XYZ file of N, CA and C in Angstrom:
708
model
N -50.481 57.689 -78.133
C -49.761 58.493 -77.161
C -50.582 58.680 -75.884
N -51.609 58.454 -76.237
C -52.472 59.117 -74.870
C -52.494 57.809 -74.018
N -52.753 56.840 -74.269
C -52.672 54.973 -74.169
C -51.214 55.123 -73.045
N -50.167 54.991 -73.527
C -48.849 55.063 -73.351
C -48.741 55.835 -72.161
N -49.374 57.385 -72.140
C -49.174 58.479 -71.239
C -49.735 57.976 -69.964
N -51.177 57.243 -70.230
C -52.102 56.930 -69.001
C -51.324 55.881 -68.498
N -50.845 54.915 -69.633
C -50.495 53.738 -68.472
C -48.992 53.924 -67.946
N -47.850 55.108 -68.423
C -46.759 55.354 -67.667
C -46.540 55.927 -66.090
N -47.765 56.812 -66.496
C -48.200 57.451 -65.218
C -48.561 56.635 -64.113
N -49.405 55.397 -64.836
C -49.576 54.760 -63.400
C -48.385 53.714 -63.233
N -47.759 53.353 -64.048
C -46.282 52.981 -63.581
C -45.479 53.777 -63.093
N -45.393 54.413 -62.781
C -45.118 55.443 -62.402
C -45.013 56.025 -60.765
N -46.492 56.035 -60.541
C -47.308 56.171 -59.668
C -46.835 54.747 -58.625
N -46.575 53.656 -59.316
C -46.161 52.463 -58.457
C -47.795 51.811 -58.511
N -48.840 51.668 -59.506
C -49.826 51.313 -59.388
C -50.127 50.343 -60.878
N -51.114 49.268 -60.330
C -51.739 48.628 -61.586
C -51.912 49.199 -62.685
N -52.222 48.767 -63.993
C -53.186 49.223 -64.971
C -53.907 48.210 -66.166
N -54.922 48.319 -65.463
C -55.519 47.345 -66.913
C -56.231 47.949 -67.654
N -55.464 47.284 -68.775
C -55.746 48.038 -70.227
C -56.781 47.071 -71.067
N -58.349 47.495 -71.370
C -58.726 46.891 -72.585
C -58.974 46.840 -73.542
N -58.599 45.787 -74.761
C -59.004 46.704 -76.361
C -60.413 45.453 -76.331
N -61.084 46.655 -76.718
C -62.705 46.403 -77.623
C -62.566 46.339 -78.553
N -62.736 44.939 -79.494
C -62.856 44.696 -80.471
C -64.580 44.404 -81.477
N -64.905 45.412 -81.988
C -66.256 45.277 -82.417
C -66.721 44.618 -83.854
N -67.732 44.149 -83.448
C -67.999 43.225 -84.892
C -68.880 43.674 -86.040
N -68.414 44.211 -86.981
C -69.154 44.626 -88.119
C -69.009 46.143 -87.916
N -68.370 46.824 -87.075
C -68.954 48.445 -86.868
C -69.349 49.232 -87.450
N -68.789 49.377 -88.791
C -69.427 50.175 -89.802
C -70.999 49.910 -90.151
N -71.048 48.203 -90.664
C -72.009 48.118 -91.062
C -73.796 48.679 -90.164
N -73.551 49.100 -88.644
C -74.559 48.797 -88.164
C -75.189 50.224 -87.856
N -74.365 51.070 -88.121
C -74.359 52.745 -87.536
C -75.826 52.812 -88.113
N -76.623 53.608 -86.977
C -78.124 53.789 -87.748
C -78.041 55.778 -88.067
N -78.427 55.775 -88.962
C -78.788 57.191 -89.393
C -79.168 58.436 -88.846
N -80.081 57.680 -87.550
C -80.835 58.753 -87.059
C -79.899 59.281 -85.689
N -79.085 58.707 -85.661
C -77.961 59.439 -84.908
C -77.791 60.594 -84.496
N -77.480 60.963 -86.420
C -77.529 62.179 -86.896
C -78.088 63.245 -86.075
N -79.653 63.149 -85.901
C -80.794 64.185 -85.651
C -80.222 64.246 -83.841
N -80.149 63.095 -83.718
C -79.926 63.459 -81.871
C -78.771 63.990 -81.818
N -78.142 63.988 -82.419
C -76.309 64.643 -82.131
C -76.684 66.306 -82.526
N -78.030 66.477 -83.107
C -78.466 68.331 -83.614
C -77.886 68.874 -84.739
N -77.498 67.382 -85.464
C -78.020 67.783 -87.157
C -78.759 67.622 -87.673
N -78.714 68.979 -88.285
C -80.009 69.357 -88.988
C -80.292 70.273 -90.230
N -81.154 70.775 -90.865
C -81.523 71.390 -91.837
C -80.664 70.856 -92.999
N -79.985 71.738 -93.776
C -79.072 71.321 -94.734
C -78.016 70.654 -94.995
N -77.200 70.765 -94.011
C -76.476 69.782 -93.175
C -76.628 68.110 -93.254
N -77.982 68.103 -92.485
C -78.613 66.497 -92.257
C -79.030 66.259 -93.579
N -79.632 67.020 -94.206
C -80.636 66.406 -95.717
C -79.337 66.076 -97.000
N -77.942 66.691 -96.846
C -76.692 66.755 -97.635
C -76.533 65.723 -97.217
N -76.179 64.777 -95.316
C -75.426 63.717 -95.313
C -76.736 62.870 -95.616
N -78.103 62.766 -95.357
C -78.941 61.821 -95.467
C -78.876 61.591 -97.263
N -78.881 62.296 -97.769
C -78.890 61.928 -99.243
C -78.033 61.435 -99.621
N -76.683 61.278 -99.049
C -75.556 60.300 -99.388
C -75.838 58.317 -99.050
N -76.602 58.872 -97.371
C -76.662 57.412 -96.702
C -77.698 56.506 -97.381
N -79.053 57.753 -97.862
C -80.186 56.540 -98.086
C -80.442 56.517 -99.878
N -81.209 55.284 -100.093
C -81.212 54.925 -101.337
C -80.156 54.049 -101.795
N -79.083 53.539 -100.524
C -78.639 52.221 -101.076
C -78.966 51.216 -100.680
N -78.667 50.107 -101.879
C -79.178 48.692 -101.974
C -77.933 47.705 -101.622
N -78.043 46.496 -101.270
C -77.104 45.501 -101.437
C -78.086 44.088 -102.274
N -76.965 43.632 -102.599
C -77.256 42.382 -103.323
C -75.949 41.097 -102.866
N -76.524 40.059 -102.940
C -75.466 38.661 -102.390
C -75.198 38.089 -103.372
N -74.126 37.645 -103.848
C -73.617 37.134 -105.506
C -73.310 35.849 -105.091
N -73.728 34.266 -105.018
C -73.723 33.067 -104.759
C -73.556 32.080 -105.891
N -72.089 32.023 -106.357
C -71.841 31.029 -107.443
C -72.972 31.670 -108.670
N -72.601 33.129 -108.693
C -73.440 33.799 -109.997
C -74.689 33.357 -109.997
N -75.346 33.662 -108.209
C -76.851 33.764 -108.293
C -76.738 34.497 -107.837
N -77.417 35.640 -108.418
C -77.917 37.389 -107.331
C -79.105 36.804 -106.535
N -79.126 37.617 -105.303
C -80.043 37.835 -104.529
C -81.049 39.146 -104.965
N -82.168 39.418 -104.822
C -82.686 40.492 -104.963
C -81.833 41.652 -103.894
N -82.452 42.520 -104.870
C -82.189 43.901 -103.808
C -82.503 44.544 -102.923
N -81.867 44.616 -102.032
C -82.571 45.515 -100.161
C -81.747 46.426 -99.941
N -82.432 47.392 -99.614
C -82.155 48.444 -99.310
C -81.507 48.665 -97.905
N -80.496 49.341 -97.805
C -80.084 49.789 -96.414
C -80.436 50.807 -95.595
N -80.857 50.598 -94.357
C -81.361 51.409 -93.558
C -80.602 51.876 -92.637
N -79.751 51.111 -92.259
C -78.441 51.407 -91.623
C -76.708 50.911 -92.366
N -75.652 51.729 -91.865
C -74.756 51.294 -91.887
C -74.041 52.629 -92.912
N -73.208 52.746 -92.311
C -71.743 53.808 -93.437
C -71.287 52.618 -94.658
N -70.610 53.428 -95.553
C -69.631 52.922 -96.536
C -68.205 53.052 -95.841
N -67.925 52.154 -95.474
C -66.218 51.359 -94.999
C -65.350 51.835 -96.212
N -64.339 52.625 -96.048
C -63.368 52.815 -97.141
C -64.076 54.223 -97.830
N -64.883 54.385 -97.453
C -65.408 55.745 -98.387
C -64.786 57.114 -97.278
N -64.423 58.743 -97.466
C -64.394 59.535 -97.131
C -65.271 60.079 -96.294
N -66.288 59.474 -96.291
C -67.214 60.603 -95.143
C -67.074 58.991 -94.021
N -67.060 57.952 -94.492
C -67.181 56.702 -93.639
C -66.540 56.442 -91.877
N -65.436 57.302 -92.104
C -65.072 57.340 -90.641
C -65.429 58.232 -90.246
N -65.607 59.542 -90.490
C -66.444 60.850 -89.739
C -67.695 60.328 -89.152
N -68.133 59.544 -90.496
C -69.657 59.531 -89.881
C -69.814 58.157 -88.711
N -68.399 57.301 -88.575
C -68.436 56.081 -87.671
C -68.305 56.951 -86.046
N -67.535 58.141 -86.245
C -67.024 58.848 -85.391
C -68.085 59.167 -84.639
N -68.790 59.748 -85.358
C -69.824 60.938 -84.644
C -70.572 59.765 -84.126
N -70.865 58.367 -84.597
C -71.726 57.733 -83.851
C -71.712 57.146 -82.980
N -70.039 57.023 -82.699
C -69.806 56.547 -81.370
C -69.307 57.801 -80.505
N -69.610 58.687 -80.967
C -68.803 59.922 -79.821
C -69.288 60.110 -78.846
N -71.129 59.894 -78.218
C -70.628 59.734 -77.184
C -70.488 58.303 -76.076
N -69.719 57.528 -76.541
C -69.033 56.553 -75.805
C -68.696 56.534 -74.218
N -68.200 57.942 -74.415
C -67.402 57.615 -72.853
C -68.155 58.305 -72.087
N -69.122 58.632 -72.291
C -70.306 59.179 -71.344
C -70.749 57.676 -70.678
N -71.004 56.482 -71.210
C -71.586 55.677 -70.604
C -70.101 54.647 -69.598
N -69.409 55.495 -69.446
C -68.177 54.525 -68.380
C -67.320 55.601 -67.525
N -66.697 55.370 -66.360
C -65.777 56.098 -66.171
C -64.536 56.150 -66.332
N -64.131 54.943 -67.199
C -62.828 54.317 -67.544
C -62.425 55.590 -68.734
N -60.993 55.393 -68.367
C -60.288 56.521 -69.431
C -60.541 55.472 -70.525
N -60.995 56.398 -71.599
C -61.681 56.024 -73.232
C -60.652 56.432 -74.203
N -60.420 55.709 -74.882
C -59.484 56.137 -76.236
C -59.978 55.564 -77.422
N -60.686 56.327 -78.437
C -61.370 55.504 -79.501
C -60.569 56.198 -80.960
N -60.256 55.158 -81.589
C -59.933 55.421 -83.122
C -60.278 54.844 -84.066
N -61.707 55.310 -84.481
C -62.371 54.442 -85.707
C -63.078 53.487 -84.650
N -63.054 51.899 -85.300
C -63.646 50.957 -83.963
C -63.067 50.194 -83.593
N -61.642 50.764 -82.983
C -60.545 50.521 -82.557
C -60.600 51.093 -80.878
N -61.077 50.736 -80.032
C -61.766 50.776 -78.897
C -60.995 50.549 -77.384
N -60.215 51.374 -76.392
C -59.614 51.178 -75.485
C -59.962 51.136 -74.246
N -60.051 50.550 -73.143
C -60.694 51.369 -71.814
C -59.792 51.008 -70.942
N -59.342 52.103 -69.776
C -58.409 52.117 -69.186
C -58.319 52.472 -67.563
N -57.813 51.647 -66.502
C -58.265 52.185 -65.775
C -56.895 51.852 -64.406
N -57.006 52.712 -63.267
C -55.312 52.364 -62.661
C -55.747 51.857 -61.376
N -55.039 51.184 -60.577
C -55.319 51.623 -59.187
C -54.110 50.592 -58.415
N -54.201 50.556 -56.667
C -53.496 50.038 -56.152
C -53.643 48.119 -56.030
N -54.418 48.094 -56.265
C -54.718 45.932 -56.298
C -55.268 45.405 -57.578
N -55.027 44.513 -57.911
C -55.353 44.129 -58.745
C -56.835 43.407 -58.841
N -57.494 42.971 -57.664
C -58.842 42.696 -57.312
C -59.605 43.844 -57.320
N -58.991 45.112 -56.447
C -59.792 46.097 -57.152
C -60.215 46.696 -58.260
N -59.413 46.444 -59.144
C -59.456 47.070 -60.264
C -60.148 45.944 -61.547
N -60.298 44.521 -61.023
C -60.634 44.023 -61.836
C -62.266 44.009 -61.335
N -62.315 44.351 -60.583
C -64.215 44.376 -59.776
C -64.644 45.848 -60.502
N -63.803 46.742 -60.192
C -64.509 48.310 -61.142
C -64.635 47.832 -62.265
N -63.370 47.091 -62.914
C -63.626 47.208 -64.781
C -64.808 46.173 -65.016
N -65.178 45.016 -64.200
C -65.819 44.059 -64.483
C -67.412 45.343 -64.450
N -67.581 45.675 -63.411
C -68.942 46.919 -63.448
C -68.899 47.909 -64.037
N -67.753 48.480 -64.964
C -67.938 49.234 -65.968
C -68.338 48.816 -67.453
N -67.746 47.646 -67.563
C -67.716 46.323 -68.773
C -69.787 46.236 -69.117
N -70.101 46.328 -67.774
C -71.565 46.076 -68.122
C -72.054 47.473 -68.278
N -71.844 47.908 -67.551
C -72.336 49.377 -68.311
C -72.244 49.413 -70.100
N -70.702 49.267 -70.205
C -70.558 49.155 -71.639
C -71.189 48.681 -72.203
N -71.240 47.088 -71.982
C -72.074 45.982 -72.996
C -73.750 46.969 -73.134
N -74.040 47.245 -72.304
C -75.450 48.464 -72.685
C -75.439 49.072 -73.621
N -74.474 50.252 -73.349
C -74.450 51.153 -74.677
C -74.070 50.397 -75.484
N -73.422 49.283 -75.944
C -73.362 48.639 -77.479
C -75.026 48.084 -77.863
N -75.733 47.712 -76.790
C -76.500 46.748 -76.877
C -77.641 48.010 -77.198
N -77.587 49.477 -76.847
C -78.539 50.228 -77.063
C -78.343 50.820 -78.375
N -77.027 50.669 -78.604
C -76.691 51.950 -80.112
C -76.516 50.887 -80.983
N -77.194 49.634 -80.744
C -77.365 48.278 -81.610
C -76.368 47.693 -82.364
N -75.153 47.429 -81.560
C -73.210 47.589 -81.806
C -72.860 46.087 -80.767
N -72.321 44.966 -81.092
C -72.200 44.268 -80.478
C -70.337 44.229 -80.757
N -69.932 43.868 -79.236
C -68.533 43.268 -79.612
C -67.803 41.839 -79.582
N -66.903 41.809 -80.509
C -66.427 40.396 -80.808
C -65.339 39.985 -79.618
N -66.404 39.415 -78.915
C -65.328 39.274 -77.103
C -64.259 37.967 -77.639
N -64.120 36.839 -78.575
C -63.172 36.340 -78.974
C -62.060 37.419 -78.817
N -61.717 38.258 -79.863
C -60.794 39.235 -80.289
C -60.702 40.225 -79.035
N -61.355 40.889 -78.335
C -61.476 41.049 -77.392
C -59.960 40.598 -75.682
N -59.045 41.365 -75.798
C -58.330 41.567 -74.523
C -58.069 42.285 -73.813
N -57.062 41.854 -72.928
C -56.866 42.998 -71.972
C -55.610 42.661 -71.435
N -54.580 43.474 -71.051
C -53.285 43.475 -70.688
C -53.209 43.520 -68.922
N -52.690 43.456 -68.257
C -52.576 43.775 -66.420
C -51.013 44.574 -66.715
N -50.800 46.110 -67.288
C -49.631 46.542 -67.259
C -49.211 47.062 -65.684
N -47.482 46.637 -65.586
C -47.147 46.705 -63.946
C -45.738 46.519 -64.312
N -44.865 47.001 -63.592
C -43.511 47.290 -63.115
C -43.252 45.999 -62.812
N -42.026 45.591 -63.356
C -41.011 44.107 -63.095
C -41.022 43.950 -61.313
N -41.572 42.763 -60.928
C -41.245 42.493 -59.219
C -42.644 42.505 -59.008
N -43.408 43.248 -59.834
C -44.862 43.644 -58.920
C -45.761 41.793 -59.036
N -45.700 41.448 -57.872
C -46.700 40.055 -58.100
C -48.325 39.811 -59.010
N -48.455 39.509 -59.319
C -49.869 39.529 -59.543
C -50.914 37.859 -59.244
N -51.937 37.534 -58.991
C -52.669 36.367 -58.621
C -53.362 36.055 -59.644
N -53.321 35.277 -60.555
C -53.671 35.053 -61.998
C -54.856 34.251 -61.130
N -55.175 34.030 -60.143
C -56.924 33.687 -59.497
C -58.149 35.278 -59.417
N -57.240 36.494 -59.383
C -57.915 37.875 -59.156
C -58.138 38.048 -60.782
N -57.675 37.290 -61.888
C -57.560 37.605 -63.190
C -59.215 37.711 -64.193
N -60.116 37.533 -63.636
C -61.113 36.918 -64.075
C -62.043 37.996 -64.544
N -61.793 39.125 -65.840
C -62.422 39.550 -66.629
C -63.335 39.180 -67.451
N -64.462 39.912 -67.465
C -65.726 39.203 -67.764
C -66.618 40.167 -68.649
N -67.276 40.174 -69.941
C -68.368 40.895 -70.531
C -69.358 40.212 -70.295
N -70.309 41.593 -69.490
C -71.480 40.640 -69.548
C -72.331 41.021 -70.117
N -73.125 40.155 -71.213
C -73.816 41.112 -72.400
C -75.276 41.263 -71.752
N -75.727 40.954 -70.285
C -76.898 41.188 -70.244
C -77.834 42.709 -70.024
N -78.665 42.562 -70.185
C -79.226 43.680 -70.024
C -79.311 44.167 -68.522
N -79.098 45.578 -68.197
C -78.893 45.856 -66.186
C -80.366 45.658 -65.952
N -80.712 45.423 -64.795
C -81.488 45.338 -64.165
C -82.674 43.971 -64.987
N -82.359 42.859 -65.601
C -82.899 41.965 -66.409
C -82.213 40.930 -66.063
N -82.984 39.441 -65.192
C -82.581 38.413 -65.606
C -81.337 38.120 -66.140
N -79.807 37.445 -65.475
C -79.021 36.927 -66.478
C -78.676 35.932 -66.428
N -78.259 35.560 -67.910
C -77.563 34.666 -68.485
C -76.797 34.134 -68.906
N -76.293 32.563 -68.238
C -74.748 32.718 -68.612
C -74.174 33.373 -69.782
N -74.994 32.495 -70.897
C -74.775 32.274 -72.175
C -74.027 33.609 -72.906
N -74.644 35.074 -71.899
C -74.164 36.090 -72.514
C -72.845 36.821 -71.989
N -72.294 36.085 -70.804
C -71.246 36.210 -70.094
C -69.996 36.088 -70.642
N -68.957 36.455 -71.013
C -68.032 36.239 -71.542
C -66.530 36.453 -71.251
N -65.395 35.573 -70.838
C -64.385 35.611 -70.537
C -63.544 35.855 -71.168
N -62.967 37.257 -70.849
C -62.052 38.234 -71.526
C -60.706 37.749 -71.365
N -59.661 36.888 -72.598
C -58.339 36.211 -72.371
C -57.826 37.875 -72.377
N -56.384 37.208 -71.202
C -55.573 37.733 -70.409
C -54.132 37.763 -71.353
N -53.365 38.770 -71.497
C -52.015 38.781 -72.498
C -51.437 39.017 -71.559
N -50.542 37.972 -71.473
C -49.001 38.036 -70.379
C -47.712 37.563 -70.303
N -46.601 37.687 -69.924
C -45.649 36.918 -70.484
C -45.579 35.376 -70.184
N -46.008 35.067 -69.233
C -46.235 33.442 -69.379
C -47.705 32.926 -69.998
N -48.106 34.032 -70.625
C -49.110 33.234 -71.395
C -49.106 32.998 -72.835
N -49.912 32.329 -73.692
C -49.606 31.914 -75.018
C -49.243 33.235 -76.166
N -49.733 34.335 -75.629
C -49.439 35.233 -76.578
C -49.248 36.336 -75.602
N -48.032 37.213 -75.809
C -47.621 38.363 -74.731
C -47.847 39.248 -74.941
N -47.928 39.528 -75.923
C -48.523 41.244 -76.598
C -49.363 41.175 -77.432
N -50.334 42.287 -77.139
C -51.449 42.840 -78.264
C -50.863 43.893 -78.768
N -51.268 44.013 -80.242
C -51.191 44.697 -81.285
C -52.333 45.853 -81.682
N -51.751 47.067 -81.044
C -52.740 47.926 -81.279
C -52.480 48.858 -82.340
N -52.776 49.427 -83.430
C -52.476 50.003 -84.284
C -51.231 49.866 -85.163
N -50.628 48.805 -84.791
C -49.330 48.729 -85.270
C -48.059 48.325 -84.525
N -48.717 49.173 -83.411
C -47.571 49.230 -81.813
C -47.784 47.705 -80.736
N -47.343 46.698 -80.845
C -47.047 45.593 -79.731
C -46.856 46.185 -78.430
N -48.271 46.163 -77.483
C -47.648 46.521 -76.423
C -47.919 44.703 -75.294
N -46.953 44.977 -74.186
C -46.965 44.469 -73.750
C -46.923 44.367 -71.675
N -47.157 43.902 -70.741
C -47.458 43.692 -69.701
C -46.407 45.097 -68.974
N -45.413 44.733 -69.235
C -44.213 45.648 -68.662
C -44.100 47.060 -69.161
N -44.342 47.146 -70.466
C -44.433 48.517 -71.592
C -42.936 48.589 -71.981
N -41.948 47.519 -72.110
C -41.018 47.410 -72.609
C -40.935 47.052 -74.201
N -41.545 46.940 -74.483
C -41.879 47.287 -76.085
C -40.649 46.040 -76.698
N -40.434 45.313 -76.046
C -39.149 44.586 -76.759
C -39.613 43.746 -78.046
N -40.804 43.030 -77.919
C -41.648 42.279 -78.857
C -41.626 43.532 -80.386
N -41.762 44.620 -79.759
C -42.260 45.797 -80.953
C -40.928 46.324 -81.935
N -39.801 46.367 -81.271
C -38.502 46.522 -81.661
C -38.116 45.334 -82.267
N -38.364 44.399 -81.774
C -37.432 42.524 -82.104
C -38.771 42.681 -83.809
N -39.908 42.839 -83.616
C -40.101 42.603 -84.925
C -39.686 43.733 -86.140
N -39.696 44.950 -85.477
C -39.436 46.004 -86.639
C -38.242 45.776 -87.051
N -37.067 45.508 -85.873
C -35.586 45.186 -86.555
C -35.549 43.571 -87.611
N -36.480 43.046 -87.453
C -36.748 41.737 -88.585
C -37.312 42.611 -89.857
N -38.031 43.107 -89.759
C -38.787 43.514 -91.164
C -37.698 44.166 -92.117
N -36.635 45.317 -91.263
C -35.689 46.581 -91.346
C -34.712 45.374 -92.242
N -34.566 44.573 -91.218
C -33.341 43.497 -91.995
C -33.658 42.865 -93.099
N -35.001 42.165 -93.261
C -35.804 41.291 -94.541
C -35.208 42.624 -95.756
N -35.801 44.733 -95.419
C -35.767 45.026 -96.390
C -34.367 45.619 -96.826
N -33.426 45.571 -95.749
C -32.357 45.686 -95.930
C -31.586 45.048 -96.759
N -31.343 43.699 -96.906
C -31.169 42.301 -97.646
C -31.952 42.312 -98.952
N -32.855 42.735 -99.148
C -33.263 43.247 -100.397
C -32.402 43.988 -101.265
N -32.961 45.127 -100.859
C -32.051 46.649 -101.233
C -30.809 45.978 -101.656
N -29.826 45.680 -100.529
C -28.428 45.021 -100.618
C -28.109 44.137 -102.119
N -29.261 43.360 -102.389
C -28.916 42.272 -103.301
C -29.578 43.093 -104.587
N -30.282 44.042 -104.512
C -30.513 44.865 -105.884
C -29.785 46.187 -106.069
N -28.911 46.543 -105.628
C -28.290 47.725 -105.051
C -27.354 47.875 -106.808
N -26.735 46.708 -107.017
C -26.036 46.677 -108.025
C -25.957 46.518 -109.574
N -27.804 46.196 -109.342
C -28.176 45.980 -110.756
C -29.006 47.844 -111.294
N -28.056 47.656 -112.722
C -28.712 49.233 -113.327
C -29.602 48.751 -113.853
């Protein structure tokens, strides 16, 4: 809802919006512990969640050869109850390091930002993008820029220059030497391109925010279970 709200408004407004989802690789596994202490937990609190995190091991099972056992020093349990609280708190503060409107759920990752041109707005997000790639690169969190897009949402008529399109992560470090190698070109979702909508939580959004992709599939699924139902309806 909040996604939806920001980018109506700037349709709204009669202005751009590019929308990006951050897609991160491994997130759970990498969360380090000591988080904890800088976020100002502490005493009983910290020694209750630290006694959950430390003292586990992993092992690699290879055609029924174990690997020895190592211990983890970092990383939550994925699927466990405290596992997203504690993914939470370690990315909370996120949007301190950008000025892009932030929307995070789990490591399900948004950044959002409006304005009147589309060159402008792709030059801010491109210099916020590196900011970002920092804080992943400092809270030792890398993202999977494959999976990694971004939408140009805009009102039917509005032109756009698919030459101004040229979103970019750049994983280098600020003020350090860079390298291509860590540069990375963020694909573009549009209706003349190979795939028109991203799938964020469930919800297909797409360039216009006409949601038609999101309706055309739910009324397929509605019908698949409709036609079901229908053909078992009669058996006791």
């Amino acid at each position: 809802m909040q996604i939806l709200n920001y980018v109506t408004t700037a349709l709204n407004e009669n202005l751009f919006c590019i929308g990006i989802f951050l897609n991160l690789r491994k997130a759970f596994d990498v969360c380090s512990h000591e988080k904890l202490k800088k976020m100002g937990i502490s005493g009983t609190a910290y020694d209750w969640f630290n006694n959950n995190l430390l003292g586990r091991t992993q092992r690699v099972d290879i055609n029924r050869c174990l690997s020895d056992a190592r211990e983890l020093s970092i990383s939550v349990l994925q699927g466990s109850i405290l596992g997203p609280i504690l993914f939470l708190c370690y990315i909370n503060d996120f949007w301190k390091c950008t000025t892009l409107f932030s929307v995070l759920f789990a490591d399900d990752t948004t950044c959002l930002a409006k304005g009147k041109t589309v060159l402008q707005l792709i030059e801010e997000e491109n210099s916020e993008l590196k900011k970002i790639a920092n804080w992943f690169r400092a809270n030792k969190m890398a993202v999977n820029t494959a999976k990694t897009k971004f939408i140009i949402f805009r009102t039917r008529g509005k032109v756009i220059n698919n030459a101004d399109c040229n979103l970019v992560f750049n994983g280098n470090e600020l003020g350090m030497p860079e390298y291509q190698s860590l540069i990375f070109q963020i694909e573009r979702k549009y209706n003349e391109g190979n795939v028109t909508s991203f799938k964020l939580l469930g919800v297909l959004f797409d360039e216009y925010l006409s949601f038609d992709e999101h309706i055309s599939g739910l009324c397929k699924k509605l019908s698949k279970s409709l036609f079901c139902i229908n053909r078992i309806k009669k058996i006791s």
